[in-house]
Amino acid sequence: MAELTIGGFTRLSTCDWPGELVATIFCQGCPWSCAYCHNPHLIPVNGPSKVGWPDILAFLNERRGLLDGVVFSGGEPTLQKGLLPAIQIVRDLGFRTGLHTGGPYPERFAILLPFLDWVGFDVKAPYKQYQDITGAKGSGSKAFESLRLLLASGVDYEIRTTIHPALLDSEAIALLKEEISKLGVTNHKIQNFRPTGCISAHLLDTAQDYE
């Protein structure tokens, strides 16, 4: 199989998949450059692989029956060709599988969905404001196509949106909620900007919690 480039590994997490005790694999590389990203070191595609896949497999073998599942996070895990084989191997070990994604590659996402038990899906902004957040032209089209695929799949999910007043005002948030509600989203979580890891001085200086 194609190797995963892994930028980090959390052996035990209670927050990466709500209600589940999981290990989390942070895949290196992301095609988007969101200003509020709290893992900017995972954005470069050619970043160093800090953890070897064989080491992770050895750990998971020892934790069979002790962990509920494994979450593939990032970065953007769907960027990597080795993701599907890795998910299949983890499932063969008896673990449930979760994915964190922003949906930049809907065709790849469609192939992955039958092998997933849960998806944490980031909706960044209303459709027309997507590029303002991601810095990538056409990102809104890709993300909303992936969101439709997720909703049609029947896979359990949580839709998440990170809020910062310098990026999304109250009108934009209301529009976003309206857009995804029309698509059929019933589980949407608003999460406040996290200063930890963010390298944008402007966002750090202007942060305030969403109420």
Backbone as a ProteinNet text record, in pm:
[ID]
protein_1_A
[PRIMARY]
MAELTIGGFTRLSTCDWPGELVATIFCQGCPWSCAYCHNPHLIPVNGPSKVGWPDILAFLNERRGLLDGVVFSGGEPTLQKGLLPAIQIVRDLGFRTGLHTGGPYPERFAILLPFLDWVGFDVKAPYKQYQDITGAKGSGSKAFESLRLLLASGVDYEIRTTIHPALLDSEAIALLKEEISKLGVTNHKIQNFRPTGCISAHLLDTAQDYE
[TERTIARY]
83.8	0	87.9	32.4	103.6	111.4	229	247.5	175.4	123.8	71.9	187.7	181.6	272.9	201.6	254	183.3	255	181.4	240.4	225.4	146.6	127.8	36.1	39.1	-42	-78.9	-209.2	-258.9	-308.7	-249.5	-280.9	-417	-465.3	-592.9	-662	-782.8	-858.7	-1005.4	-1066.2	-1210	-1285.7	-1214	-1279.1	-1279.2	-1203.6	-1195.6	-1313.3	-1385.6	-1506.2	-1601.3	-1702.1	-1788	-1843.6	-1821	-1874.3	-1791.3	-1677.7	-1594.4	-1452.5	-1391.2	-1251.7	-1166.7	-1082.1	-1015.1	-866.9	-795.6	-662.4	-679.2	-598.8	-613.2	-482.5	-492.5	-378.3	-389.9	-289.4	-290.2	-209.7	-280.2	-216.7	-156.6	-40.2	31.1	-23	-37.3	-74.2	-218.1	-239.6	-374.5	-371.8	-472.2	-473.9	-525.7	-577.9	-633.4	-545.3	-560.9	-479.7	-570	-652.2	-745	-666	-695.5	-617.3	-625.4	-738.2	-755.2	-702.3	-641.2	-594.3	-509.5	-542.7	-464.8	-359	-350.1	-243.6	-168.7	-117.7	-55.4	66.2	129.4	245.3	205.8	74.9	27.9	-12.5	-6.7	-48.2	50.6	181.6	274.7	264.7	250.4	236.4	363.9	476.4	604.7	665	579.6	629.4	683	766.1	826.5	724	741.6	655.8	712.8	640.4	691.7	667	572	538.6	528.6	584.4	577.8	449.4	394.1	273.3	292.4	405.4	424.9	418.4	469	463.8	319.8	239.5	98.7	25.4	51.5	-12.8	24.1	149.8	192.6	117.1	100.8	25.5	-120	-182.9	-323.7	-344.4	-251.9	-261.3	-266.7	-192.9	-190.4	-316.4	-391.1	-508.1	-640.5	-635.3	-759.1	-847	-972.7	-1065.8	-1063	-966.6	-953.9	-994.9	-979.9	-1021.9	-1147	-1233.9	-1354.9	-1325.8	-1228.4	-1204.1	-1077.3	-1058	-942.6	-994	-948.8	-986.2	-867.2	-892.4	-792.3	-822.1	-728.1	-746.6	-633.9	-616.2	-511.4	-475.1	-425.1	-421	-555.2	-545.3	-661	-628.5	-682.1	-644.4	-676.9	-783.3	-821	-721.7	-624.7	-518.2	-428	-421.3	-322.8	-379.3	-304.1	-347.2	-350.2	-271.5	-266.6	-377.6	-470.8	-573.6	-668.2	-722.6	-819.1	-758.7	-640.8	-582.1	-559.7	-520.7	-498.6	-628.9	-736.4	-867.2	-909.4	-888.4	-926.3	-847.5	-719.6	-637	-687.1	-719.4	-769	-901.6	-987.7	-1115.4	-1091.8	-996.7	-966.2	-914	-857.9	-811.8	-927	-1045.2	-1162.6	-1202.9	-1139.2	-1171.3	-1276.3	-1360.3	-1446.3	-1359.7	-1402	-1318.1	-1391.2	-1320.5	-1373	-1280.5	-1334.9	-1258.5	-1291.9	-1190	-1206.9	-1173.3	-1262	-1237.2	-1311.6	-1259.1	-1328.6	-1393.2	-1370.2	-1434	-1376.3	-1243.9	-1190.8	-1184.1	-1200	-1189.5	-1312.7	-1425	-1548.9	-1541.2	-1466.3	-1458.4	-1387.9	-1282	-1212.1	-1299.8	-1368.3	-1455	-1565	-1621.1	-1726.8	-1677.3	-1552.8	-1494.8	-1471.8	-1438	-1408	-1532.5	-1643.1	-1761.7	-1809.2	-1810.1	-1856.9	-1770.4	-1651.4	-1558.7	-1549.3	-1639.2	-1636.4	-1759.4	-1738.7	-1848.6	-1894.5	-1808.2	-1841.5	-1751.9	-1808.1	-1731.4	-1752.5	-1642.9	-1646.9	-1616.7	-1718.2	-1707	-1706.8	-1602.8	-1591.9	-1658.3	-1760.8	-1819.3	-1765	-1688.7	-1609.7	-1688.5	-1784.7	-1848.8	-1970.4	-2051.8	-2152.8	-2084.9	-2158.9	-2102.9	-2017	-2069.1	-2000	-1880.9	-1866.1	-1755.2	-1643	-1653.3	-1557.3	-1413.4	-1391.2	-1254	-1192.6	-1276.2	-1225.8	-1162.4	-1213.4	-1163.1	-1047.8	-1065.9	-969.1	-852.9	-873.5	-771.8	-764.5	-862.9	-860	-983.6	-961.8	-1071.1	-1148.6	-1281.2	-1365.1	-1383.4	-1330.5	-1338.3	-1481	-1565.4	-1704.5	-1778.2	-1755.8	-1819.5	-1778.8	-1650.5	-1600.4	-1657.6	-1655.1	-1701.2	-1849.6	-1930.6	-2074.6	-2110.4	-2034.2	-2055.7	-2025.4	-1917.1	-1882	-1986.4	-2037.4	-2140.5	-2265.5	-2304.2	-2420.8	-2396.1	-2276.1	-2241.4	-2252	-2203.2	-2209.3	-2353.6	-2437	-2576	-2652	-2616.4	-2683.8	-2636	-2519.9	-2458.4	-2519.9	-2576.6	-2627.9	-2522.6	-2398.7	-2291.4	-2314.5	-2293.7	-2308.5	-2210.1	-2249.4	-2165.1	-2186.4	-2093.2	-2108.9	-2053.1	-2134.6	-2089.3	-2038.5	-1918	-1859.4	-1824	-1841.2	-1801.3	-1724.5	-1604.1	-1523.4	-1558.3	-1583.6	-1630.5	-1524.7	-1498.5	-1416.7	-1480.9	-1505.1	-1578.4	-1510.3	-1379.8	-1309.5	-1330.8	-1384.3	-1402.9	-1549.7	-1632.8	-1775.8	-1855.4	-1937.9	-2024.1	-2155.2	-2245	-2369.6	-2455.9	-2454.3	-2532.4	-2477	-2345.9	-2283.7	-2313.7	-2311	-2341.4	-2485.5	-2576.7	-2718	-2737.9	-2668.9	-2679.9	-2624.8	-2511.7	-2453.1	-2550.5	-2608.2	-2703.9	-2822.6	-2868.5	-2981	-2942.9	-2824	-2780.1	-2768.6	-2706.4	-2686.5	-2814.5	-2901.9	-3031.1	-3114.1	-3108.8	-3181.8	-3129.6	-3003.3	-2945.7	-2984.3	-3032.7	-3074.6	-2985.9	-2893.7	-2806.3	-2887.3	-2871.7	-2942.6	-2847.5	-2720	-2621.8	-2510.2	-2524.7	-2429.4	-2377	-2246.6	-2182.9	-2101.8	-2131.5	-2050.9	-1936.6	-1814.3	-1700.9	-1622.1	-1588.4	-1514.5	-1370.9	-1318.5	-1178.2	-1087.5	-989	-891	-757.9	-711.7	-586	-462.8	-468.7	-352.8	-311.8	-189.5	-136.8	-157.8	-253.8	-282	-164.1	-128.4	-13.9	-56.3	-188.1	-237.7	-246.5	-160.6	-161.3	-293.9	-350.7	-477.4	-589.1	-598.2	-702.8	-680.4	-557.6	-527.8	-566.7	-548.6	-577.7	-726.7	-803.7	-945.7	-1040.5	-989.8	-1073.7	-1174.7	-1293.7	-1395.3	-1490.6	-1548.7	-1635.8	-1767.7	-1819.2	-1950.6	-2057.5	-2162.4	-2271.8	-2400.2
-119.3	0	125.1	236.5	363.3	406	448.7	487.9	619.4	629.3	756.2	841.7	971.4	1064.7	1117.5	1084	1109	1217.5	1324.9	1438	1432	1337.5	1325.6	1210.1	1168	1053.9	1071.6	1066.9	1071.5	933.2	876.2	738	723.3	828.4	820.4	955.3	959.1	1083.2	1057	1149.4	1142.6	1254.3	1337.4	1452.9	1448.8	1360.1	1358.6	1286.9	1207.6	1138.6	1136.6	1223.5	1237.4	1104.1	1078.9	959.2	834.4	845.9	728.9	749.7	640.6	640.6	595.9	685.6	658.3	693.7	640.4	688.7	775.4	880.3	973.4	985.7	964.2	974.8	1106.8	1192.2	1321.9	1312.4	1314.2	1301.2	1435.1	1427.8	1548.1	1599.3	1731.9	1794.2	1839.9	1959.8	2012.6	2107.6	2100.7	2188.5	2328.9	2348.2	2477.3	2543.7	2674.8	2751.9	2842.9	2783.2	2859.1	2936.3	3064.5	3150.6	3106.2	3046.7	3007.8	2868.1	2801.4	2664.1	2653.6	2555.6	2537.2	2427.5	2371.5	2275.4	2317.3	2441.3	2488.1	2407.1	2339.4	2256.3	2135.7	2105.5	1992.7	2032.9	2161.7	2207.3	2167.3	2183.2	2147.3	1999.4	1973.7	1835.6	1756.5	1821.5	1752.5	1764.1	1784.7	1789.7	1654.6	1653.3	1527.2	1433.5	1305.3	1204.9	1174.5	1215.7	1206.9	1070.9	997	866.1	767.2	649.2	548.7	468	434.8	352.8	217.7	149	21.9	37.4	149.6	173.3	190.9	259.5	278	144.4	63.7	-67.9	-154.4	-148.3	-225.3	-179.6	-48.1	5.3	-40.4	-30.6	-68.2	-216.4	-297.7	-441.3	-467.1	-388.1	-404.1	-348.7	-264.7	-199	-255.7	-366.6	-427.8	-464.9	-421.2	-445.5	-339.3	-248.1	-142.4	-5.7	14.1	138	112.7	214.9	202	217.3	302	327.6	406.2	438.4	516.5	628.3	749.9	865.7	908.6	929.4	985.3	1133.8	1216	1360.1	1424.7	1554.7	1620	1754.9	1839.7	1822.1	1785.5	1734.7	1683	1541.2	1441.4	1302.8	1254.7	1309.4	1260.3	1302.8	1384.4	1422.8	1304.3	1207.1	1100	973.1	920.6	800.9	677.1	677.9	561.8	555.6	652.2	657.6	538.4	505.5	395.2	263	223.5	99	102.2	217.8	229.4	209.8	270	253.3	106.9	41.4	-99.6	-187	-157.8	-233.8	-214.3	-90.6	-60.4	-131.7	-134.5	-205.6	-355.7	-409.4	-552.5	-588.4	-490	-512	-509.1	-471.2	-470.9	-335.3	-229.4	-95.2	-28.4	54.3	143.6	258	317.3	418.5	551.3	658.2	792.9	878.1	985.9	1074.2	1218.7	1303.7	1448.3	1500.4	1577.9	1627.7	1758.3	1835.9	1952.8	1925.8	1807.5	1767.6	1825.3	1848.5	1909.3	1816	1685.2	1587.2	1495.9	1542.8	1464.8	1326.9	1311.9	1180	1079.4	1122.4	1034.2	1006.9	1109.4	1096.8	994.1	994.5	898.7	754.9	731.7	597.4	556.3	652.3	623.7	596.7	660.7	658.6	518.8	419.5	286.5	221.5	275.2	216.3	298.4	395.3	484	464.6	479.4	471.5	608.9	707.3	843.4	943	1062.8	1170	1299.7	1364.3	1500.9	1592.6	1664.5	1739.6	1889.3	1956.9	2101.3	2177.7	2254	2348.7	2485.8	2544.3	2662.6	2793.3	2802.2	2930.8	2910.1	3013.7	3005.6	2980.3	2921.3	2875.7	2982.5	3104.2	3207.1	3269	3238.9	3296.1	3195.5	3078.5	2972.9	3011.1	3070.9	3105	3204.9	3289.7	3386.3	3315.9	3198.4	3123.6	3032	2958.5	2853.9	2904.3	3016.2	3065.5	2988.1	2900.4	2813.1	2836.1	2869.8	2890.5	2760.4	2769.3	2652.3	2562.7	2602.7	2516.1	2498.2	2599.3	2587	2479.5	2474.6	2373.1	2233.5	2213.4	2082.2	2043.1	2137.1	2107.4	2073.4	2149.8	2124.6	1997.1	1963.4	1835.2	1720	1732.1	1628.7	1620	1733.7	1734.7	1661.6	1684	1612.8	1462	1422.3	1279.9	1220.4	1293.3	1246.1	1228.1	1326.6	1319.9	1207.6	1178.7	1071.4	933.2	926.4	796.7	726.6	803.4	744.3	725.2	763.2	753.1	857.4	818.2	909.8	1025.8	1144.2	1261.3	1368.4	1461.1	1588.7	1695.7	1795.9	1908.9	2015.2	2066.8	2166.1	2292.9	2407.3	2535.1	2614.6	2656.9	2740.3	2886.8	2958.1	3096	3193	3296.1	3409.6	3534.4	3639.3	3756.7	3828.4	3813.6	3877.8	3803.5	3681.7	3599.6	3578	3557.2	3535	3621.5	3711.6	3790.8	3717	3776.9	3709.5	3677.7	3764.6	3739	3618.9	3608.4	3495	3364.4	3368	3247.6	3204.6	3301.4	3270.3	3211.5	3267.1	3216.5	3075.1	3050.8	2916.8	2815.3	2849.6	2758.8	2730.5	2833.6	2816.3	2724.3	2744.7	2664.1	2516.6	2486.3	2345	2281	2361.4	2307.8	2264.1	2340.8	2305.5	2175.8	2145.8	2020.8	1901	1928.7	1820.1	1797.5	1888.4	1874.5	1890.4	1795.5	1800.4	1804.5	1784.6	1784.7	1882.3	2005.6	2111.9	2174.2	2176	2230.7	2355	2464.5	2585.7	2576.7	2595.7	2592.1	2722.3	2777.5	2902.8	2883.6	2986.5	2992	2952.7	2867.3	2824.9	2894.6	2978.2	3050.2	2960.8	2847.7	2758.8	2713.9	2741.7	2699	2797.4	2889.6	2985.7	3081.1	3108.6	3196.4	3332.8	3360.5	3489	3587.6	3688	3787.5	3862.6	3890	3963.1	3883.9	3754.8	3673.8	3659.3	3647.6	3636.7	3764.4	3879.2	4007.8	4039.6	3980.9	4018.2	3906.2	3802.4	3686.9	3721.4	3666.1	3672.7	3556.7	3508.2	3391.9	3425.4	3328.6	3340.8	3307.9	3388.7	3363.9	3334.5
0	0	0	-49	-41.2	104.9	146.1	285.7	315.6	436.8	484.6	535	506.1	570.1	692.9	809.1	934.1	1012.9	1042.3	1113	1262.7	1312.2	1456.3	1489.7	1614.4	1657.9	1804.6	1832.9	1970.2	2007.5	2109.4	2146.2	2212.4	2275.7	2346	2341.6	2285.9	2276.7	2306.5	2380.8	2407.4	2336.4	2259.1	2196.6	2044	1983.2	1837	1771.2	1848.8	1800.9	1919.6	1922.3	2040.4	2090.4	2219	2281.6	2263.9	2194.1	2166.3	2219.8	2258.4	2302.3	2184.1	2133.2	2006.2	2010.2	1912.9	1876.9	1752.4	1741.2	1629.5	1552.5	1421.6	1331.1	1255.3	1267.7	1200.6	1071.3	959.8	828.8	785.1	723.2	681.2	548.2	537.2	410.9	405.6	350.6	329.7	210.6	121.1	4.4	35.6	156.3	195.2	299.5	313.4	408.7	491.5	575.2	658.9	764.5	777.6	866.8	1012.1	1051.4	1192	1223.2	1128.2	1148.3	1275	1360.4	1483.3	1467.7	1346.3	1315.9	1189	1183.3	1058.8	1016.7	1111.4	1077.2	992.5	988.5	908.5	767	734.6	601.6	491.7	509.6	401	363.6	234.9	188.5	214	202.2	215.6	355.2	453.3	589.9	633.2	734.7	779.2	840.9	816.8	879.5	1017.2	1120.6	1256.8	1321	1265	1320.8	1205.7	1221.8	1116.7	1123.8	1007.6	1001.3	1070.7	1052.6	1123.9	1275.8	1327.4	1471.7	1519.2	1438.8	1474.2	1472.1	1371.3	1364.1	1484.1	1525.1	1642	1766.6	1781	1894.3	1890.7	1772.3	1760.4	1787.9	1745.1	1774.1	1924.1	1999.7	2145	2211.1	2139.8	2198.7	2147	2078.9	2029.1	2148	2141	2249.9	2358	2351.7	2451.7	2397.8	2268.2	2203	2119.9	2112.4	2030.7	1882.2	1850.4	1709.3	1684.6	1556.9	1511.6	1421.9	1448.1	1367.2	1282.3	1153.8	1063	1049.3	1094.6	1096.3	1017.6	1033.9	957.5	1013.6	918.9	776	714.9	593.8	520.8	477.9	550	522.9	382.3	320.8	187.9	80.2	117.1	24	-9.2	80	68.2	4.1	-91.2	-163.3	-74	30.7	118.8	220.9	217.3	321.5	317.8	201.8	194.5	240.2	191.2	242	392.9	445.1	589.1	665.9	616.9	680.6	678.2	565.5	554.2	651.3	668.4	762	905.1	939.1	1073.7	1099.6	999.7	1014.4	1032.1	959	970.4	1109.9	1179.2	1316.1	1416.4	1368.1	1454.4	1508.3	1458	1505.7	1417.1	1477.6	1400.7	1348.7	1238.1	1173.6	1159.1	1193.4	1179.3	1094.6	1040.3	951.8	981.8	990.1	992.4	853.1	795	659.6	635.6	541.8	492	357.3	303	178.1	51	41.2	-80.7	-200.8	-176.4	-285.1	-284.6	-338.1	-329.7	-393.7	-502.9	-566.9	-476.6	-412.2	-317.7	-195.6	-149.4	-32.4	-57.2	-176.7	-211.2	-200.1	-237	-229.4	-84.2	0.4	140.4	224.3	192	277.9	318.3	229	271	378.7	400.9	497.5	626.4	642.2	757.8	845.6	976	1071.7	1118	1102.2	1147	1074.7	1048.6	984.4	1061.6	1097.5	1147.2	1029.7	982.3	856.4	885.7	841.1	862.2	748.8	783.4	688.8	726.2	637.1	670.5	667.8	575.2	549.4	459.5	440.9	335.8	201.4	111.1	-16.8	-85.3	-98.2	-175.4	-101.8	25.9	102.4	127.6	67.9	99.7	70.8	-45.7	-83.7	13.8	73.9	171.3	291.2	324.5	439.6	399.6	290.4	253.8	169.8	101.1	9.8	-119.8	-143.2	-261.1	-348.1	-474	-567.6	-588.7	-588.2	-611.4	-490.9	-375.8	-257.7	-208	-225.2	-182.2	-258.9	-388.9	-472.2	-428.5	-404.4	-362.1	-226.1	-132.7	2.8	5.3	-64.8	-62.1	-137.9	-240.5	-307.9	-212.4	-138	-40.6	69.8	112.5	216.1	168.9	45.7	-8.6	-11.9	-48.6	-49.7	90.2	188.4	326.7	371.8	345.8	390	320.9	197.1	123	164.8	229	259.2	379.3	470.5	593.3	700.9	672.9	772.3	881.9	1006.1	1118.6	1103.5	1149.3	1126.1	1232.4	1235.2	1304	1212	1180.4	1100.1	1196	1169	1258.6	1181.2	1244.9	1186.6	1291.1	1255.1	1343.7	1320.2	1429.2	1420.8	1472.4	1393.2	1435.5	1375.8	1456.4	1406.6	1291	1277.5	1166.2	1034.9	1042.2	922.9	887.7	988.2	965.9	1062.7	1008.9	1096.4	1120.4	1196.4	1233.9	1112.4	1012.2	891	815.2	808.2	739.3	811.7	943.1	1020.7	998.2	997.5	973.9	834.6	734.8	598.1	588.6	652	651.8	711.2	824.9	889.2	797.5	728.3	636.3	520.2	464.4	350.2	385.7	498.6	531.4	583.2	644	687.5	567.6	460.1	338.3	277.1	301.6	250.7	336.6	458.3	546.5	667.2	694.1	810.9	939	1030.1	1158.4	1277.8	1254.6	1363.5	1328.4	1375.9	1342	1470.3	1485.6	1605.1	1569.6	1639	1626.3	1727	1680.3	1772.7	1762.3	1876.8	1879.2	1831	1772.2	1731	1847.1	1817.5	1917.4	1890.3	1982.1	1956.4	1953.7	2021.6	2027.5	1887.3	1849.5	1720.6	1607.6	1621.1	1513.7	1497.6	1372.4	1346.9	1292.1	1288.3	1240.2	1356.7	1356.5	1463.8	1467.7	1350	1344.2	1412	1383.2	1444.7	1594.6	1635.5	1778.7	1853	1788.4	1852.7	1856.5	1766.4	1754.2	1793.9	1856.2	1890.9	1999	1984.6	2089	2069	2177.8	2170.5	2103.8	2029.3	1966.1	2068.5	2073.4	2167.6	2092
[MASK]
+++++++++++++++++++++++++++++++++++++++++++++++++++++++++++++++++++++++++++++++++++++++++++++++++++++++++++++++++++++++++++++++++++++++++++++++++++++++++++++++++++++++++++++++++++++++++++++++++++++++++++++++++++

